[in-house]
């Protein structure tokens, strides 16, 4: 009887881990994916949903048929309890045993960071699909009754790229609607300087971001903590008050509820791992993607997290799949990839412009790092979205 590998999560890291392992071992492993969603969603495109440039269907594909074609069992359910000692996972569809477990459960928004955030709060958030749809409904109302805009990322946030992309897309949309000169826009961030991005910044990045802010007429406030969001106003801890008619704020992330309920993660719900992506206590349990804990190598006045985006999530998943395959063959898991050593590859969209961000290492110290501006980056991001959804639909996780 073939060993059983269970994967929790069906997005970037989960899809990659499951299909990579099945591709490597074929009939020599039984792979099951448990996911609370039946669709893979391309999170980088959430920035476009509020402006009507994308719909929910445009940025997602059904994942069950892909798994079926590749011999992976798919269970549409939510994991509710992980018991590494008993090697079982409780789900809303019953218990599942495993020989090897890959936790790729992603994140939740930590709306408790300041009062006034969340679905019942006073600012939109685009880091989830539902949040982006809500932000779209709000934007449609805003265009007919415009006023000041505030976009920002709280202390402890890590997804700064989405905040930058959103504010520059806001500026582009205001120009299209003939509103740019009438609508003041503020960008607020806990980052110590423009272009930090949660990766420590790159050479000349601060000057380039300052140039983008000047070109688009956006006022920026950095190295500041937020205090609360009240109706029509963002309050900062330094006493400043920023009025708004429309606000989008990126909060910090915490781990999935099942990780916190199972007591296998740190206080934020992320799981400490080795460079093999094995958990520290259980050599047959792996954590990949956003579920894996990554410590920031800096201390700043206001907490700044580290972004775990699609590229490193895929890398972690490939490492985990290779190591599980080694274990099944009776070998030691020797493939390692430290998060800090992974290359930084990102494209920041800006409506009809953008910036490519490339570096030899995700975190400093680095030998090189560049930021390349230009409209080709906007076109490149559009093309990559189509490519990645096609790749996922086909299950071609071996492609870059």
JSON list of N, CA, C and O in Angstrom, two decimals, residues 7-51:
[
{"chain": "A", "resi": 7, "resn": "UNK", "atom": "N", "xyz": [-2.22, 17.07, 1.98]},
{"chain": "A", "resi": 7, "resn": "UNK", "atom": "CA", "xyz": [-1.88, 18.49, 1.80]},
{"chain": "A", "resi": 7, "resn": "UNK", "atom": "C", "xyz": [-3.08, 19.32, 2.23]},
{"chain": "A", "resi": 7, "resn": "UNK", "atom": "O", "xyz": [-4.19, 19.12, 1.74]},
{"chain": "A", "resi": 8, "resn": "UNK", "atom": "N", "xyz": [-2.85, 20.25, 3.13]},
{"chain": "A", "resi": 8, "resn": "UNK", "atom": "CA", "xyz": [-3.91, 21.15, 3.59]},
{"chain": "A", "resi": 8, "resn": "UNK", "atom": "C", "xyz": [-3.75, 22.50, 2.90]},
{"chain": "A", "resi": 8, "resn": "UNK", "atom": "O", "xyz": [-2.77, 23.21, 3.15]},
{"chain": "A", "resi": 9, "resn": "UNK", "atom": "N", "xyz": [-4.67, 22.81, 2.01]},
{"chain": "A", "resi": 9, "resn": "UNK", "atom": "CA", "xyz": [-4.61, 24.08, 1.29]},
{"chain": "A", "resi": 9, "resn": "UNK", "atom": "C", "xyz": [-4.52, 23.86, -0.20]},
{"chain": "A", "resi": 9, "resn": "UNK", "atom": "O", "xyz": [-3.78, 22.99, -0.66]},
{"chain": "A", "resi": 10, "resn": "UNK", "atom": "N", "xyz": [-5.25, 24.67, -0.97]},
{"chain": "A", "resi": 10, "resn": "UNK", "atom": "CA", "xyz": [-5.30, 24.48, -2.42]},
{"chain": "A", "resi": 10, "resn": "UNK", "atom": "C", "xyz": [-4.96, 25.72, -3.21]},
{"chain": "A", "resi": 10, "resn": "UNK", "atom": "O", "xyz": [-5.54, 25.95, -4.28]},
{"chain": "A", "resi": 11, "resn": "UNK", "atom": "N", "xyz": [-4.02, 26.53, -2.69]},
{"chain": "A", "resi": 11, "resn": "UNK", "atom": "CA", "xyz": [-3.59, 27.68, -3.50]},
{"chain": "A", "resi": 11, "resn": "UNK", "atom": "C", "xyz": [-2.12, 27.52, -3.89]},
{"chain": "A", "resi": 11, "resn": "UNK", "atom": "O", "xyz": [-1.68, 26.40, -4.14]},
{"chain": "A", "resi": 12, "resn": "UNK", "atom": "N", "xyz": [-1.35, 28.57, -3.95]},
{"chain": "A", "resi": 12, "resn": "UNK", "atom": "CA", "xyz": [0.00, 28.50, -4.52]},
{"chain": "A", "resi": 12, "resn": "UNK", "atom": "C", "xyz": [0.82, 27.35, -3.96]},
{"chain": "A", "resi": 12, "resn": "UNK", "atom": "O", "xyz": [1.27, 26.47, -4.70]},
{"chain": "A", "resi": 13, "resn": "UNK", "atom": "N", "xyz": [1.03, 27.33, -2.66]},
{"chain": "A", "resi": 13, "resn": "UNK", "atom": "CA", "xyz": [1.91, 26.33, -2.07]},
{"chain": "A", "resi": 13, "resn": "UNK", "atom": "C", "xyz": [1.27, 24.94, -2.08]},
{"chain": "A", "resi": 13, "resn": "UNK", "atom": "O", "xyz": [1.94, 23.94, -2.36]},
{"chain": "A", "resi": 14, "resn": "UNK", "atom": "N", "xyz": [-0.02, 24.86, -1.77]},
{"chain": "A", "resi": 14, "resn": "UNK", "atom": "CA", "xyz": [-0.68, 23.56, -1.72]},
{"chain": "A", "resi": 14, "resn": "UNK", "atom": "C", "xyz": [-0.75, 22.87, -3.06]},
{"chain": "A", "resi": 14, "resn": "UNK", "atom": "O", "xyz": [-0.46, 21.66, -3.17]},
{"chain": "A", "resi": 15, "resn": "UNK", "atom": "N", "xyz": [-1.13, 23.61, -4.09]},
{"chain": "A", "resi": 15, "resn": "UNK", "atom": "CA", "xyz": [-1.20, 23.04, -5.44]},
{"chain": "A", "resi": 15, "resn": "UNK", "atom": "C", "xyz": [0.18, 22.56, -5.89]},
{"chain": "A", "resi": 15, "resn": "UNK", "atom": "O", "xyz": [0.34, 21.46, -6.42]},
{"chain": "A", "resi": 16, "resn": "UNK", "atom": "N", "xyz": [1.17, 23.40, -5.68]},
{"chain": "A", "resi": 16, "resn": "UNK", "atom": "CA", "xyz": [2.53, 23.05, -6.10]},
{"chain": "A", "resi": 16, "resn": "UNK", "atom": "C", "xyz": [3.04, 21.82, -5.37]},
{"chain": "A", "resi": 16, "resn": "UNK", "atom": "O", "xyz": [3.62, 20.90, -5.98]},
{"chain": "A", "resi": 17, "resn": "UNK", "atom": "N", "xyz": [2.84, 21.76, -4.06]},
{"chain": "A", "resi": 17, "resn": "UNK", "atom": "CA", "xyz": [3.34, 20.62, -3.29]},
{"chain": "A", "resi": 17, "resn": "UNK", "atom": "C", "xyz": [2.67, 19.32, -3.72]},
{"chain": "A", "resi": 17, "resn": "UNK", "atom": "O", "xyz": [3.33, 18.30, -3.93]},
{"chain": "A", "resi": 18, "resn": "UNK", "atom": "N", "xyz": [1.35, 19.34, -3.85]},
{"chain": "A", "resi": 18, "resn": "UNK", "atom": "CA", "xyz": [0.61, 18.12, -4.19]},
{"chain": "A", "resi": 18, "resn": "UNK", "atom": "C", "xyz": [0.98, 17.60, -5.56]},
{"chain": "A", "resi": 18, "resn": "UNK", "atom": "O", "xyz": [1.28, 16.40, -5.74]},
{"chain": "A", "resi": 19, "resn": "UNK", "atom": "N", "xyz": [0.96, 18.47, -6.56]},
{"chain": "A", "resi": 19, "resn": "UNK", "atom": "CA", "xyz": [1.23, 18.03, -7.93]},
{"chain": "A", "resi": 19, "resn": "UNK", "atom": "C", "xyz": [2.70, 17.67, -8.13]},
{"chain": "A", "resi": 19, "resn": "UNK", "atom": "O", "xyz": [3.03, 16.75, -8.88]},
{"chain": "A", "resi": 20, "resn": "UNK", "atom": "N", "xyz": [3.60, 18.39, -7.46]},
{"chain": "A", "resi": 20, "resn": "UNK", "atom": "CA", "xyz": [5.03, 18.07, -7.57]},
{"chain": "A", "resi": 20, "resn": "UNK", "atom": "C", "xyz": [5.32, 16.69, -6.99]},
{"chain": "A", "resi": 20, "resn": "UNK", "atom": "O", "xyz": [6.08, 15.90, -7.58]},
{"chain": "A", "resi": 21, "resn": "UNK", "atom": "N", "xyz": [4.74, 16.39, -5.84]},
{"chain": "A", "resi": 21, "resn": "UNK", "atom": "CA", "xyz": [4.97, 15.09, -5.21]},
{"chain": "A", "resi": 21, "resn": "UNK", "atom": "C", "xyz": [4.41, 13.96, -6.06]},
{"chain": "A", "resi": 21, "resn": "UNK", "atom": "O", "xyz": [5.05, 12.92, -6.26]},
{"chain": "A", "resi": 22, "resn": "UNK", "atom": "N", "xyz": [3.20, 14.16, -6.59]},
{"chain": "A", "resi": 22, "resn": "UNK", "atom": "CA", "xyz": [2.60, 13.13, -7.43]},
{"chain": "A", "resi": 22, "resn": "UNK", "atom": "C", "xyz": [3.39, 12.95, -8.71]},
{"chain": "A", "resi": 22, "resn": "UNK", "atom": "O", "xyz": [3.57, 11.82, -9.19]},
{"chain": "A", "resi": 23, "resn": "UNK", "atom": "N", "xyz": [3.88, 14.05, -9.26]},
{"chain": "A", "resi": 23, "resn": "UNK", "atom": "CA", "xyz": [4.66, 13.96, -10.50]},
{"chain": "A", "resi": 23, "resn": "UNK", "atom": "C", "xyz": [5.97, 13.20, -10.27]},
{"chain": "A", "resi": 23, "resn": "UNK", "atom": "O", "xyz": [6.42, 12.45, -11.14]},
{"chain": "A", "resi": 24, "resn": "UNK", "atom": "N", "xyz": [6.56, 13.37, -9.08]},
{"chain": "A", "resi": 24, "resn": "UNK", "atom": "CA", "xyz": [7.84, 12.74, -8.80]},
{"chain": "A", "resi": 24, "resn": "UNK", "atom": "C", "xyz": [7.71, 11.24, -8.50]},
{"chain": "A", "resi": 24, "resn": "UNK", "atom": "O", "xyz": [8.55, 10.45, -8.90]},
{"chain": "A", "resi": 25, "resn": "UNK", "atom": "N", "xyz": [6.62, 10.86, -7.82]},
{"chain": "A", "resi": 25, "resn": "UNK", "atom": "CA", "xyz": [6.50, 9.46, -7.38]},
{"chain": "A", "resi": 25, "resn": "UNK", "atom": "C", "xyz": [5.40, 8.67, -8.05]},
{"chain": "A", "resi": 25, "resn": "UNK", "atom": "O", "xyz": [5.38, 7.44, -7.97]},
{"chain": "A", "resi": 26, "resn": "UNK", "atom": "N", "xyz": [4.46, 9.35, -8.70]},
{"chain": "A", "resi": 26, "resn": "UNK", "atom": "CA", "xyz": [3.39, 8.63, -9.39]},
{"chain": "A", "resi": 26, "resn": "UNK", "atom": "C", "xyz": [2.60, 7.71, -8.48]},
{"chain": "A", "resi": 26, "resn": "UNK", "atom": "O", "xyz": [2.13, 8.12, -7.40]},
{"chain": "A", "resi": 27, "resn": "UNK", "atom": "N", "xyz": [2.48, 6.44, -8.86]},
{"chain": "A", "resi": 27, "resn": "UNK", "atom": "CA", "xyz": [1.68, 5.48, -8.10]},
{"chain": "A", "resi": 27, "resn": "UNK", "atom": "C", "xyz": [2.32, 5.10, -6.77]},
{"chain": "A", "resi": 27, "resn": "UNK", "atom": "O", "xyz": [1.68, 4.43, -5.95]},
{"chain": "A", "resi": 28, "resn": "UNK", "atom": "N", "xyz": [3.55, 5.53, -6.54]},
{"chain": "A", "resi": 28, "resn": "UNK", "atom": "CA", "xyz": [4.23, 5.18, -5.28]},
{"chain": "A", "resi": 28, "resn": "UNK", "atom": "C", "xyz": [3.81, 6.06, -4.11]},
{"chain": "A", "resi": 28, "resn": "UNK", "atom": "O", "xyz": [4.34, 5.93, -3.01]},
{"chain": "A", "resi": 29, "resn": "UNK", "atom": "N", "xyz": [2.86, 6.97, -4.32]},
{"chain": "A", "resi": 29, "resn": "UNK", "atom": "CA", "xyz": [2.33, 7.79, -3.24]},
{"chain": "A", "resi": 29, "resn": "UNK", "atom": "C", "xyz": [0.87, 8.12, -3.52]},
{"chain": "A", "resi": 29, "resn": "UNK", "atom": "O", "xyz": [0.47, 8.32, -4.68]},
{"chain": "A", "resi": 30, "resn": "UNK", "atom": "N", "xyz": [0.06, 8.10, -2.48]},
{"chain": "A", "resi": 30, "resn": "UNK", "atom": "CA", "xyz": [-1.32, 8.57, -2.56]},
{"chain": "A", "resi": 30, "resn": "UNK", "atom": "C", "xyz": [-1.36, 9.99, -2.02]},
{"chain": "A", "resi": 30, "resn": "UNK", "atom": "O", "xyz": [-0.99, 10.23, -0.86]},
{"chain": "A", "resi": 31, "resn": "UNK", "atom": "N", "xyz": [-1.80, 10.92, -2.86]},
{"chain": "A", "resi": 31, "resn": "UNK", "atom": "CA", "xyz": [-1.82, 12.34, -2.46]},
{"chain": "A", "resi": 31, "resn": "UNK", "atom": "C", "xyz": [-3.27, 12.80, -2.37]},
{"chain": "A", "resi": 31, "resn": "UNK", "atom": "O", "xyz": [-4.05, 12.61, -3.32]},
{"chain": "A", "resi": 32, "resn": "UNK", "atom": "N", "xyz": [-3.62, 13.41, -1.25]},
{"chain": "A", "resi": 32, "resn": "UNK", "atom": "CA", "xyz": [-4.95, 13.98, -1.05]},
{"chain": "A", "resi": 32, "resn": "UNK", "atom": "C", "xyz": [-4.80, 15.44, -0.65]},
{"chain": "A", "resi": 32, "resn": "UNK", "atom": "O", "xyz": [-3.97, 15.78, 0.20]},
{"chain": "A", "resi": 33, "resn": "UNK", "atom": "N", "xyz": [-5.59, 16.30, -1.27]},
{"chain": "A", "resi": 33, "resn": "UNK", "atom": "CA", "xyz": [-5.62, 17.73, -0.93]},
{"chain": "A", "resi": 33, "resn": "UNK", "atom": "C", "xyz": [-6.95, 18.04, -0.26]},
{"chain": "A", "resi": 33, "resn": "UNK", "atom": "O", "xyz": [-8.01, 17.70, -0.79]},
{"chain": "A", "resi": 34, "resn": "UNK", "atom": "N", "xyz": [-6.89, 18.69, 0.88]},
{"chain": "A", "resi": 34, "resn": "UNK", "atom": "CA", "xyz": [-8.08, 19.18, 1.57]},
{"chain": "A", "resi": 34, "resn": "UNK", "atom": "C", "xyz": [-8.06, 20.70, 1.50]},
{"chain": "A", "resi": 34, "resn": "UNK", "atom": "O", "xyz": [-7.10, 21.33, 1.95]},
{"chain": "A", "resi": 35, "resn": "UNK", "atom": "N", "xyz": [-9.09, 21.28, 0.92]},
{"chain": "A", "resi": 35, "resn": "UNK", "atom": "CA", "xyz": [-9.14, 22.74, 0.78]},
{"chain": "A", "resi": 35, "resn": "UNK", "atom": "C", "xyz": [-10.57, 23.22, 0.99]},
{"chain": "A", "resi": 35, "resn": "UNK", "atom": "O", "xyz": [-11.52, 22.60, 0.53]},
{"chain": "A", "resi": 36, "resn": "UNK", "atom": "N", "xyz": [-10.69, 24.35, 1.68]},
{"chain": "A", "resi": 36, "resn": "UNK", "atom": "CA", "xyz": [-12.03, 24.90, 1.93]},
{"chain": "A", "resi": 36, "resn": "UNK", "atom": "C", "xyz": [-12.58, 25.63, 0.71]},
{"chain": "A", "resi": 36, "resn": "UNK", "atom": "O", "xyz": [-13.75, 26.03, 0.71]},
{"chain": "A", "resi": 37, "resn": "UNK", "atom": "N", "xyz": [-11.77, 25.81, -0.32]},
{"chain": "A", "resi": 37, "resn": "UNK", "atom": "CA", "xyz": [-12.23, 26.42, -1.57]},
{"chain": "A", "resi": 37, "resn": "UNK", "atom": "C", "xyz": [-12.09, 25.44, -2.71]},
{"chain": "A", "resi": 37, "resn": "UNK", "atom": "O", "xyz": [-11.13, 24.65, -2.75]},
{"chain": "A", "resi": 38, "resn": "UNK", "atom": "N", "xyz": [-13.00, 25.49, -3.65]},
{"chain": "A", "resi": 38, "resn": "UNK", "atom": "CA", "xyz": [-12.92, 24.62, -4.83]},
{"chain": "A", "resi": 38, "resn": "UNK", "atom": "C", "xyz": [-12.14, 25.29, -5.96]},
{"chain": "A", "resi": 38, "resn": "UNK", "atom": "O", "xyz": [-11.96, 24.69, -7.01]},
{"chain": "A", "resi": 39, "resn": "UNK", "atom": "N", "xyz": [-11.68, 26.52, -5.72]},
{"chain": "A", "resi": 39, "resn": "UNK", "atom": "CA", "xyz": [-11.01, 27.26, -6.78]},
{"chain": "A", "resi": 39, "resn": "UNK", "atom": "C", "xyz": [-9.64, 27.76, -6.32]},
{"chain": "A", "resi": 39, "resn": "UNK", "atom": "O", "xyz": [-9.46, 28.14, -5.16]},
{"chain": "A", "resi": 40, "resn": "UNK", "atom": "N", "xyz": [-8.69, 27.74, -7.23]},
{"chain": "A", "resi": 40, "resn": "UNK", "atom": "CA", "xyz": [-7.42, 28.41, -7.04]},
{"chain": "A", "resi": 40, "resn": "UNK", "atom": "C", "xyz": [-7.62, 29.88, -7.38]},
{"chain": "A", "resi": 40, "resn": "UNK", "atom": "O", "xyz": [-8.19, 30.20, -8.44]},
{"chain": "A", "resi": 41, "resn": "UNK", "atom": "N", "xyz": [-7.16, 30.78, -6.52]},
{"chain": "A", "resi": 41, "resn": "UNK", "atom": "CA", "xyz": [-7.29, 32.20, -6.80]},
{"chain": "A", "resi": 41, "resn": "UNK", "atom": "C", "xyz": [-5.92, 32.85, -6.93]},
{"chain": "A", "resi": 41, "resn": "UNK", "atom": "O", "xyz": [-5.02, 32.58, -6.13]},
{"chain": "A", "resi": 42, "resn": "UNK", "atom": "N", "xyz": [-5.79, 33.70, -7.92]},
{"chain": "A", "resi": 42, "resn": "UNK", "atom": "CA", "xyz": [-4.53, 34.39, -8.18]},
{"chain": "A", "resi": 42, "resn": "UNK", "atom": "C", "xyz": [-4.55, 35.71, -7.42]},
{"chain": "A", "resi": 42, "resn": "UNK", "atom": "O", "xyz": [-4.97, 36.76, -7.93]},
{"chain": "A", "resi": 43, "resn": "UNK", "atom": "N", "xyz": [-4.09, 35.67, -6.18]},
{"chain": "A", "resi": 43, "resn": "UNK", "atom": "CA", "xyz": [-4.17, 36.82, -5.28]},
{"chain": "A", "resi": 43, "resn": "UNK", "atom": "C", "xyz": [-3.56, 38.10, -5.84]},
{"chain": "A", "resi": 43, "resn": "UNK", "atom": "O", "xyz": [-4.07, 39.19, -5.54]},
{"chain": "A", "resi": 44, "resn": "UNK", "atom": "N", "xyz": [-2.45, 38.06, -6.62]},
{"chain": "A", "resi": 44, "resn": "UNK", "atom": "CA", "xyz": [-1.88, 39.32, -7.10]},
{"chain": "A", "resi": 44, "resn": "UNK", "atom": "C", "xyz": [-2.84, 40.17, -7.93]},
{"chain": "A", "resi": 44, "resn": "UNK", "atom": "O", "xyz": [-2.62, 41.38, -8.07]},
{"chain": "A", "resi": 45, "resn": "UNK", "atom": "N", "xyz": [-3.90, 39.55, -8.46]},
{"chain": "A", "resi": 45, "resn": "UNK", "atom": "CA", "xyz": [-4.85, 40.31, -9.28]},
{"chain": "A", "resi": 45, "resn": "UNK", "atom": "C", "xyz": [-5.97, 40.94, -8.48]},
{"chain": "A", "resi": 45, "resn": "UNK", "atom": "O", "xyz": [-6.82, 41.63, -9.05]},
{"chain": "A", "resi": 46, "resn": "UNK", "atom": "N", "xyz": [-6.00, 40.73, -7.17]},
{"chain": "A", "resi": 46, "resn": "UNK", "atom": "CA", "xyz": [-7.06, 41.33, -6.35]},
{"chain": "A", "resi": 46, "resn": "UNK", "atom": "C", "xyz": [-7.03, 42.85, -6.46]},
{"chain": "A", "resi": 46, "resn": "UNK", "atom": "O", "xyz": [-8.06, 43.50, -6.27]},
{"chain": "A", "resi": 47, "resn": "UNK", "atom": "N", "xyz": [-5.85, 43.43, -6.74]},
{"chain": "A", "resi": 47, "resn": "UNK", "atom": "CA", "xyz": [-5.73, 44.89, -6.81]},
{"chain": "A", "resi": 47, "resn": "UNK", "atom": "C", "xyz": [-6.59, 45.49, -7.92]},
{"chain": "A", "resi": 47, "resn": "UNK", "atom": "O", "xyz": [-6.94, 46.67, -7.88]},
{"chain": "A", "resi": 48, "resn": "UNK", "atom": "N", "xyz": [-6.95, 44.68, -8.93]},
{"chain": "A", "resi": 48, "resn": "UNK", "atom": "CA", "xyz": [-7.71, 45.19, -10.06]},
{"chain": "A", "resi": 48, "resn": "UNK", "atom": "C", "xyz": [-9.22, 45.05, -9.90]},
{"chain": "A", "resi": 48, "resn": "UNK", "atom": "O", "xyz": [-9.98, 45.71, -10.60]},
{"chain": "A", "resi": 49, "resn": "UNK", "atom": "N", "xyz": [-9.65, 44.19, -9.01]},
{"chain": "A", "resi": 49, "resn": "UNK", "atom": "CA", "xyz": [-11.08, 43.93, -8.86]},
{"chain": "A", "resi": 49, "resn": "UNK", "atom": "C", "xyz": [-11.86, 45.18, -8.46]},
{"chain": "A", "resi": 49, "resn": "UNK", "atom": "O", "xyz": [-12.93, 45.44, -9.02]},
{"chain": "A", "resi": 50, "resn": "UNK", "atom": "N", "xyz": [-11.36, 46.00, -7.52]},
{"chain": "A", "resi": 50, "resn": "UNK", "atom": "CA", "xyz": [-12.16, 47.18, -7.14]},
{"chain": "A", "resi": 50, "resn": "UNK", "atom": "C", "xyz": [-12.46, 48.13, -8.28]},
{"chain": "A", "resi": 50, "resn": "UNK", "atom": "O", "xyz": [-13.45, 48.88, -8.22]},
{"chain": "A", "resi": 51, "resn": "UNK", "atom": "N", "xyz": [-11.64, 48.12, -9.32]},
{"chain": "A", "resi": 51, "resn": "UNK", "atom": "CA", "xyz": [-11.81, 49.07, -10.42]},
{"chain": "A", "resi": 51, "resn": "UNK", "atom": "C", "xyz": [-12.50, 48.45, -11.64]},
{"chain": "A", "resi": 51, "resn": "UNK", "atom": "O", "xyz": [-12.52, 49.04, -12.72]}
]
